mmCIF file of C-alpha atoms in Angstrom:
data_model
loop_
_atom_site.group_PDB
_atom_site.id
_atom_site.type_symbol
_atom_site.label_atom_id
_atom_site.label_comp_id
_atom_site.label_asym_id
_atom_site.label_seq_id
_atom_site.Cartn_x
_atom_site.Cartn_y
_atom_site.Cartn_z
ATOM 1 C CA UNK G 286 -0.169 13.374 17.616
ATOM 2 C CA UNK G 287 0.756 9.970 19.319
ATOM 3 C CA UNK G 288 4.254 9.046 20.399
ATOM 4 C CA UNK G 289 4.378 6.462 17.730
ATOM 5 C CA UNK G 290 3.628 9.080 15.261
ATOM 6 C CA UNK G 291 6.228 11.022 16.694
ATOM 7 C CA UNK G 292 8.997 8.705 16.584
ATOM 8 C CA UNK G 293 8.231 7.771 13.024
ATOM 9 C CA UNK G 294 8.301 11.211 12.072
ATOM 10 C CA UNK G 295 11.837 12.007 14.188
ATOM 11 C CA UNK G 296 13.288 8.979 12.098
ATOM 12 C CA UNK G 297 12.586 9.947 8.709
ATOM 13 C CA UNK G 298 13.738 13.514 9.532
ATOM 14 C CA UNK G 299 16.980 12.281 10.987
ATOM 15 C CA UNK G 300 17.340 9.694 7.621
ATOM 16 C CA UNK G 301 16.675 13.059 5.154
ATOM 17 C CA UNK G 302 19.162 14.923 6.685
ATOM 18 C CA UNK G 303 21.941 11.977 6.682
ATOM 19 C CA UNK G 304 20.950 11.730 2.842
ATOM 20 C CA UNK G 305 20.901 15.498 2.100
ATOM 21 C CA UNK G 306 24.447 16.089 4.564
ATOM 22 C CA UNK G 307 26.157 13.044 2.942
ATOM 23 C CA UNK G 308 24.529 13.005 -0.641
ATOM 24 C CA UNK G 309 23.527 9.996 -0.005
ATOM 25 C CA UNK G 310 20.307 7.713 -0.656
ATOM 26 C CA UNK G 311 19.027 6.247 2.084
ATOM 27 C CA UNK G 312 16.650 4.166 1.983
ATOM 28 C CA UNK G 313 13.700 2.688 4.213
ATOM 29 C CA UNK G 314 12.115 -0.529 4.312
ATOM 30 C CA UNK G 315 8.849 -0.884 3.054
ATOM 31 C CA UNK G 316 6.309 1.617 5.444
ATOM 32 C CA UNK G 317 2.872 0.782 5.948
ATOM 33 C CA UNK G 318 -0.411 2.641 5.086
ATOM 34 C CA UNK G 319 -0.208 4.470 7.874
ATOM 35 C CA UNK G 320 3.494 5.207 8.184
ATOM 36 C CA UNK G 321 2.999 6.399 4.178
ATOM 37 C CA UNK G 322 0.248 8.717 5.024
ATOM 38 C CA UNK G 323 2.400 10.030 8.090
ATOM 39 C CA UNK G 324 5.086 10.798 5.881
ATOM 40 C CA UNK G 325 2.955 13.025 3.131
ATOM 41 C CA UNK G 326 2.080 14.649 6.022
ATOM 42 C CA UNK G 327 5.603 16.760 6.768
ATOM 43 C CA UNK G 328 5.805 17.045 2.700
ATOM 44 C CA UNK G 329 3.316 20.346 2.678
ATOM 45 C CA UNK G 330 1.892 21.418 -1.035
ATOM 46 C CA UNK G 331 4.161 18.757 -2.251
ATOM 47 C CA UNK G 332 2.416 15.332 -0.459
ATOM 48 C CA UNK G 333 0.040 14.766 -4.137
ATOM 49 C CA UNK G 334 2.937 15.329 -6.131
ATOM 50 C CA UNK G 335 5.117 12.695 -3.795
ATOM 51 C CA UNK G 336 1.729 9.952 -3.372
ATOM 52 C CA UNK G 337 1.916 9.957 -7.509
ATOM 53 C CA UNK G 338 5.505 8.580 -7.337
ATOM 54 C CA UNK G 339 7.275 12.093 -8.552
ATOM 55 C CA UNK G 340 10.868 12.676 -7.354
ATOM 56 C CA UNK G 341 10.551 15.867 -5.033
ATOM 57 C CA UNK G 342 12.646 17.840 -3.751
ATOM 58 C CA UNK G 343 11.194 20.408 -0.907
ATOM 59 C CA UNK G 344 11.180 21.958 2.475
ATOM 60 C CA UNK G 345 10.715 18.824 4.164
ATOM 61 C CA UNK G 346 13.147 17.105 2.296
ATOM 62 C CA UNK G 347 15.752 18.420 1.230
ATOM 63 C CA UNK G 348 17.639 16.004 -1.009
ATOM 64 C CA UNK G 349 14.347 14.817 -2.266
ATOM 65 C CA UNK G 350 11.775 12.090 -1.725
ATOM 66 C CA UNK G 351 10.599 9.018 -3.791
ATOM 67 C CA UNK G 352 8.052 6.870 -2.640
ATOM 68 C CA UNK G 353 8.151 3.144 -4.707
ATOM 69 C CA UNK G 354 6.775 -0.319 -4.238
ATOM 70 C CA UNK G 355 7.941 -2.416 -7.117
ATOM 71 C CA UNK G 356 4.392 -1.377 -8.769
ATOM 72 C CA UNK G 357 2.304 1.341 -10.197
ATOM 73 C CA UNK G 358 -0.357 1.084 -7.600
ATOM 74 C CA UNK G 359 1.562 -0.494 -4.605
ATOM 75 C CA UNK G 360 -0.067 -0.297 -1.194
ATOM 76 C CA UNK G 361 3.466 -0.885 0.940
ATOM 77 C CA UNK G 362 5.986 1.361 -0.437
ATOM 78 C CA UNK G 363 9.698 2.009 0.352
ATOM 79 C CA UNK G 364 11.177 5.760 0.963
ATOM 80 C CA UNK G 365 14.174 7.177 -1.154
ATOM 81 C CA UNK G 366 15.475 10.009 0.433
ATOM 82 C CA UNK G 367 17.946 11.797 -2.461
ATOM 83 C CA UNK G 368 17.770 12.385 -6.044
ATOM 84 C CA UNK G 369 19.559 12.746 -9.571
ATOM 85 C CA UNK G 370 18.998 16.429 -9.357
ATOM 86 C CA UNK G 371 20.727 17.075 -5.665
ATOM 87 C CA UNK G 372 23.321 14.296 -6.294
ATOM 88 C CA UNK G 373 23.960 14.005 -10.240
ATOM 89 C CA UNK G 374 23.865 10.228 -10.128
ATOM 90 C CA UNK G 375 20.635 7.717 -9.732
ATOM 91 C CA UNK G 376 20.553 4.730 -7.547
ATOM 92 C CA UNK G 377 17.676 2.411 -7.982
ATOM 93 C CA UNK G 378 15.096 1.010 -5.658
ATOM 94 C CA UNK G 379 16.605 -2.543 -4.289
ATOM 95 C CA UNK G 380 13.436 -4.446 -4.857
ATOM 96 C CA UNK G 381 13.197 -7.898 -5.820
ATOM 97 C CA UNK G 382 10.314 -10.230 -7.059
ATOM 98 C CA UNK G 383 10.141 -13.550 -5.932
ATOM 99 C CA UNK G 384 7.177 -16.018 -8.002
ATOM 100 C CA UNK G 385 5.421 -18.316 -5.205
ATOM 101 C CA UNK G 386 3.382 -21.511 -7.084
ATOM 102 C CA UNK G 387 2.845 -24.763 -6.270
ATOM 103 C CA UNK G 388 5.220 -27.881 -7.208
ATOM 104 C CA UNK G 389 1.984 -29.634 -8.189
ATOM 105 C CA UNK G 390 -0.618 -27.571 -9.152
ATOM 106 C CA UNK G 391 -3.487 -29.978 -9.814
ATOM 107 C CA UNK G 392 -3.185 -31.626 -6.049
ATOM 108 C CA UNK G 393 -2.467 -27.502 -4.204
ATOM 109 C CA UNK G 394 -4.670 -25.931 -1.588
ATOM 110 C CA UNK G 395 -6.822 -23.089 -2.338
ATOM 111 C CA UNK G 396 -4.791 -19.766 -1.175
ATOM 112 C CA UNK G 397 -5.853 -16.928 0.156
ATOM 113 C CA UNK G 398 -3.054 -13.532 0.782
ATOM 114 C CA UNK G 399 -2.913 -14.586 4.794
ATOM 115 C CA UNK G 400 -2.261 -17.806 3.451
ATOM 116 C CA UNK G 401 1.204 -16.540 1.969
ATOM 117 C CA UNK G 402 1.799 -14.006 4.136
ATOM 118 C CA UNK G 403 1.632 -16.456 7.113
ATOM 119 C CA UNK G 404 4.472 -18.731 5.439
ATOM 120 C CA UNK G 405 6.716 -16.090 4.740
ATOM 121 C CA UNK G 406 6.807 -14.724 8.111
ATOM 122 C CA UNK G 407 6.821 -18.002 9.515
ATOM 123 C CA UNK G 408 10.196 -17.914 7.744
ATOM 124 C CA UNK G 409 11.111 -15.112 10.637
ATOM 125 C CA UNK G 410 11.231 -12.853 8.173
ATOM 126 C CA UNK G 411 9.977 -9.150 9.406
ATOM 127 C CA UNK G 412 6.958 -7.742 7.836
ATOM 128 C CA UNK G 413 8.763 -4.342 7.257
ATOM 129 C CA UNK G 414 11.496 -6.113 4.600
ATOM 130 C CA UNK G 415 7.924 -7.325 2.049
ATOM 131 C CA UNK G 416 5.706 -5.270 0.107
ATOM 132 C CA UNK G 417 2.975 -6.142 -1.655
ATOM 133 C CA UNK G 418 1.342 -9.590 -2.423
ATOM 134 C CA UNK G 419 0.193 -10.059 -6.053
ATOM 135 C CA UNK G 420 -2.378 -13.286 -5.807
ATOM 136 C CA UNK G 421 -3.149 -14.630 -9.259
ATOM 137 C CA UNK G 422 -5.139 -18.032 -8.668
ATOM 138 C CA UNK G 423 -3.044 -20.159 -6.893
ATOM 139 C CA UNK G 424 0.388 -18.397 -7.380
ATOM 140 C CA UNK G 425 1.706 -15.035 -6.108
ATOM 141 C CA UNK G 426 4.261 -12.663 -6.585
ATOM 142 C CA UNK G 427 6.123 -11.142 -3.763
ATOM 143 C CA UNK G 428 7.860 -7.392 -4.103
ATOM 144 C CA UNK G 429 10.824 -7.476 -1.214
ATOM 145 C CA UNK G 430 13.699 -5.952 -0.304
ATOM 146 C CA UNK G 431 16.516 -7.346 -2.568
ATOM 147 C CA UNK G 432 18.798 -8.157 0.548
ATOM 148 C CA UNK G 433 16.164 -11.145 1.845
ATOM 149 C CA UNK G 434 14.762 -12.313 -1.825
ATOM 150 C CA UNK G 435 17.757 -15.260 -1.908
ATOM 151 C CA UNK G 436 16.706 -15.902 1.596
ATOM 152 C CA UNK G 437 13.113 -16.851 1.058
ATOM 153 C CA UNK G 438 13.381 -18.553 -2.627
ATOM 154 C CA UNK G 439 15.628 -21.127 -0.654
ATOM 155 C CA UNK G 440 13.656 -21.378 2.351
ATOM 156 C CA UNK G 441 10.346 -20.890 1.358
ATOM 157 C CA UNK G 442 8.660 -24.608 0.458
ATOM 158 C CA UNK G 443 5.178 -24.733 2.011
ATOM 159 C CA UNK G 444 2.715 -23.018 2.057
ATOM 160 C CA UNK G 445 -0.446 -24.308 4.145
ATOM 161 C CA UNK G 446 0.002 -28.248 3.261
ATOM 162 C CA UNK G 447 1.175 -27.856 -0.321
ATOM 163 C CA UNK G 448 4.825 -27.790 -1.081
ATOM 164 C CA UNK G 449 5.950 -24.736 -3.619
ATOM 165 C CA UNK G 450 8.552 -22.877 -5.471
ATOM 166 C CA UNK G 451 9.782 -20.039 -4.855
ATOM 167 C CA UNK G 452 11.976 -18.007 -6.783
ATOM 168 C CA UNK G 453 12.846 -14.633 -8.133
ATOM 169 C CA UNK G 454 11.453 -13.475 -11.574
ATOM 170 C CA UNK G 455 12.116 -10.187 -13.157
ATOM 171 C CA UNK G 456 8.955 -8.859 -14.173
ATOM 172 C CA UNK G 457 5.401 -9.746 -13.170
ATOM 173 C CA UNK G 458 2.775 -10.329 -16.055
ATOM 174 C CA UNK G 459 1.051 -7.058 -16.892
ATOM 175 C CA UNK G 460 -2.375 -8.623 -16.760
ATOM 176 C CA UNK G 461 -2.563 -9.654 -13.027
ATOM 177 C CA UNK G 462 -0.979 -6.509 -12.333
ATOM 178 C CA UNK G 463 -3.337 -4.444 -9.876
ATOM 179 C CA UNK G 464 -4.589 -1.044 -11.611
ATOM 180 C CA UNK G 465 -7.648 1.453 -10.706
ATOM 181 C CA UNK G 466 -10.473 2.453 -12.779
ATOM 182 C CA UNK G 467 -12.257 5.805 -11.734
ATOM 183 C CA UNK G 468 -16.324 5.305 -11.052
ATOM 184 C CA UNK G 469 -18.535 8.106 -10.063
ATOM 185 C CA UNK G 470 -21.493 7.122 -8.158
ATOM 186 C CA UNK G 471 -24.279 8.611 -5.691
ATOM 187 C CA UNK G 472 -24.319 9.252 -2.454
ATOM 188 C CA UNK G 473 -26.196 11.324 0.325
ATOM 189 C CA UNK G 474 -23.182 13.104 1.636
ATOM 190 C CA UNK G 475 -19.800 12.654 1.443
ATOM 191 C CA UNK G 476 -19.425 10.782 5.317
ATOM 192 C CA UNK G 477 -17.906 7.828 5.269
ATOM 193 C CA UNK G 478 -20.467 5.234 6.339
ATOM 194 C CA UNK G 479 -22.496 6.560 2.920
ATOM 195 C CA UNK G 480 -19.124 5.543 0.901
ATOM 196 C CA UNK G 481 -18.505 2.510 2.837
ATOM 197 C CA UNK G 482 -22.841 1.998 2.382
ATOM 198 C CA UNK G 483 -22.261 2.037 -1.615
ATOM 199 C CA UNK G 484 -18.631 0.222 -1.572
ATOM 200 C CA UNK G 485 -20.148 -2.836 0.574
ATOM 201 C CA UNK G 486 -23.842 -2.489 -1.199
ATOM 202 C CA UNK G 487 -25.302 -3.085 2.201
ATOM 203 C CA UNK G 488 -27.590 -0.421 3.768
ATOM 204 C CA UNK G 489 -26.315 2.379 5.870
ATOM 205 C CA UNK G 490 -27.155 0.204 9.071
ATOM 206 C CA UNK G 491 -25.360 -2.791 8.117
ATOM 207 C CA UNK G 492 -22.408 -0.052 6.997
ATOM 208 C CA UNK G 493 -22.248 1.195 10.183
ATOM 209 C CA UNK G 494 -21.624 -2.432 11.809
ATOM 210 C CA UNK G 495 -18.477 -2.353 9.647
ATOM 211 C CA UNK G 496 -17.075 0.618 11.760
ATOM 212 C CA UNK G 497 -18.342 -1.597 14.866
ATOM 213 C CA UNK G 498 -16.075 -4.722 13.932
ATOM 214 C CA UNK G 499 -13.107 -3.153 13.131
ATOM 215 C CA UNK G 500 -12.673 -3.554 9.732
ATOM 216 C CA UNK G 501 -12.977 0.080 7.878
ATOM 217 C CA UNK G 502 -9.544 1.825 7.505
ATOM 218 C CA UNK G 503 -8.611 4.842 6.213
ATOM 219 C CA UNK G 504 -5.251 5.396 5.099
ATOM 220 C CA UNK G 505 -4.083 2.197 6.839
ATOM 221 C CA UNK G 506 -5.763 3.465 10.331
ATOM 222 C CA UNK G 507 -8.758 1.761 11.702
ATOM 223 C CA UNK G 508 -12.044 4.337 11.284
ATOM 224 C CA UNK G 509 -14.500 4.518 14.271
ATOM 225 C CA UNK G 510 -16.052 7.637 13.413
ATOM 226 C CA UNK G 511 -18.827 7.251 10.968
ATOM 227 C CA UNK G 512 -19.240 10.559 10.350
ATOM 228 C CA UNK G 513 -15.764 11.289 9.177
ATOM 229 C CA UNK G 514 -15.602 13.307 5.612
ATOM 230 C CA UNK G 515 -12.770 11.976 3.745
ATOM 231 C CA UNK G 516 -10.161 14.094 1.459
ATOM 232 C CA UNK G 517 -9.042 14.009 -1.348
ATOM 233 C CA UNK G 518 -6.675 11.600 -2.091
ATOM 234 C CA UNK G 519 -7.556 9.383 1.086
ATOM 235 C CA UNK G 520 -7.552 5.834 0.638
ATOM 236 C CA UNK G 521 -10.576 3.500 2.232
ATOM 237 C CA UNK G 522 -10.589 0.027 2.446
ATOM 238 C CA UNK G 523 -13.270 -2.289 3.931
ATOM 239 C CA UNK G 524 -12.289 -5.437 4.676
ATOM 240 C CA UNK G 525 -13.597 -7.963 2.768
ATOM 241 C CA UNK G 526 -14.937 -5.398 0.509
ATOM 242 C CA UNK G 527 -11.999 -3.713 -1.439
ATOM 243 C CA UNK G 528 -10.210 -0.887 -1.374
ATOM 244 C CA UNK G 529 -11.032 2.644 -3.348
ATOM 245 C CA UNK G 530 -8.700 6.336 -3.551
ATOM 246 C CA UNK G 531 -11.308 9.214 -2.917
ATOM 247 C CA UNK G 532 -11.440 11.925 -5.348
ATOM 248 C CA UNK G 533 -14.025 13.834 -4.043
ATOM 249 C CA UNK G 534 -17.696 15.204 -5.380
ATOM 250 C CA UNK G 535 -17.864 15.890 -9.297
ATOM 251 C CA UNK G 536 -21.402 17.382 -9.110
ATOM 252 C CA UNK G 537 -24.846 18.393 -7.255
ATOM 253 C CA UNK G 538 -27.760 16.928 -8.560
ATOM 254 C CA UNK G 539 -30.993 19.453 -8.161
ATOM 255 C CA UNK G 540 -32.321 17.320 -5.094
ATOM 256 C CA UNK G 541 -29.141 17.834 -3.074
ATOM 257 C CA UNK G 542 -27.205 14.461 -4.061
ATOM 258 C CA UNK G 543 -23.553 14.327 -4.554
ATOM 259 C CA UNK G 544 -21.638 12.266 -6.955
ATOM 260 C CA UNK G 545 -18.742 11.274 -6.268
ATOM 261 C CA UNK G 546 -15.456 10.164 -7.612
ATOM 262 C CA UNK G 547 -13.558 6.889 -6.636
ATOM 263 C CA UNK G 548 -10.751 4.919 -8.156
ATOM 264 C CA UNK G 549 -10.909 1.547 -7.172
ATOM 265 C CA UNK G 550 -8.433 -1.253 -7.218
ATOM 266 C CA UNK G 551 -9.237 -4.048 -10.068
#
């Protein structure tokens, strides 16, 4: 375990136990990948039930745990240490969604999710206080932390060389939302360069030049080894390729092929 690990993992002990001494939520600001996968990590027998989005209380923590992005399937989620069921009261996430579209929309640059990300932190606004970026055409929806939404629908007026508007909404259309379809397809084993092979549709070669570059993560952490065997539940994204949850093998076929299980993002 790295220091950074380790200091991540001291904090959200010490922010548990101020929430379960206090009965108190605390909250944290919106954790990475990484950070997320981390945390399910000190949760035991209970890390599936918390990844799902279930209230838990357990071991680990004590007051209970709630992991929420503003979304269903949100990559960047925020911690809720406490619950109804230790405390007898509910307090709600504080996120906020702020719409992001052009003033004019016939004369507006083609956007990409750097391309919004980039102005909003050119704001000086920290990555930790945003979650997720929904992109639908030339418009996006931002999920925040309530205390900075105000901040950016004021500030926030170009992005690349067209000027936009930004401000908060309370829902987000249901069709652009992001959701996961499961697919089952084959593979030679269950290492990751013969997922990443199928996900990219290039041949096992090519795959491995993905690894090479940089740009195959696993559970928000770069992957290097090739011959890594994913679990179940980790997620693997390929950049420039998508993003799928592993589920694991559903079957042997008679010549020694596995299929396997995948949600991926749509």
């Amino acid at each position: 375990m790295n220091s950074e690990t380790e200091q991540f993992r001291k904090r959200i002990t010490e922010l548990s136990d101020i929430s379960y001494t206090n009965s108190q939520y605390i909250f944290t600001d919106f954790l990475t990948e990484a950070e997320i996968s981390d945390l399910l990590s000190m949760a035991g027998n209970a890390a599936d039930r918390i990844s799902s989005g279930e209230t838990v209380i357990c071991p680990a923590f004590q007051s209970g745990i709630t992991l929420y992005g503003g979304h269903e399937n949100a990559t960047r989620k925020i911690a809720r240490f406490g619950s109804e069921e230790a405390f007898a009261y509910n307090e709600d996430f504080h996120i906020t969604i702020v719409h992001i579209a052009p003033r004019l929309a016939k004369f507006a640059d083609k956007f990409t999710h750097r391309d919004f990300l980039g102005a909003i932190l050119n704001l000086g606004i920290d990555r930790k206080v945003t979650g997720d970026i929904v992109i639908n055409s030339n418009e996006a929806y931002l999920f925040c932390e309530e205390k900075i939404a105000e901040f950016i629908s004021e500030n926030l007026d170009k992005v690349k060389h067209t000027y936009v508007k930004a401000e908060t909404v309370e829902t987000i259309p249901e069709s652009i939302m992001p959701h996961m379809e499961d697919v089952e397809f084959q593979v030679s084993s269950e290492r990751i360069d013969a997922i990443v092979s199928h996900m990219a549709n290039l041949s096992r070669s090519k795959a491995i030049e993905l690894f090479r570059t940089g740009k195959v993560f696993v559970n928000g952490r770069q992957m290097e080894n090739t011959s890594f065997q994913p679990k179940e539940g980790d997620m693997i994204s390929v950049r420039g390729f998508g993003k799928i949850k592993y589920l694991g093998v559903s079957r042997t076929t008679r010549k020694g092929k596995l299929n396997i299980v995948v949600s991926r993002f749509v």
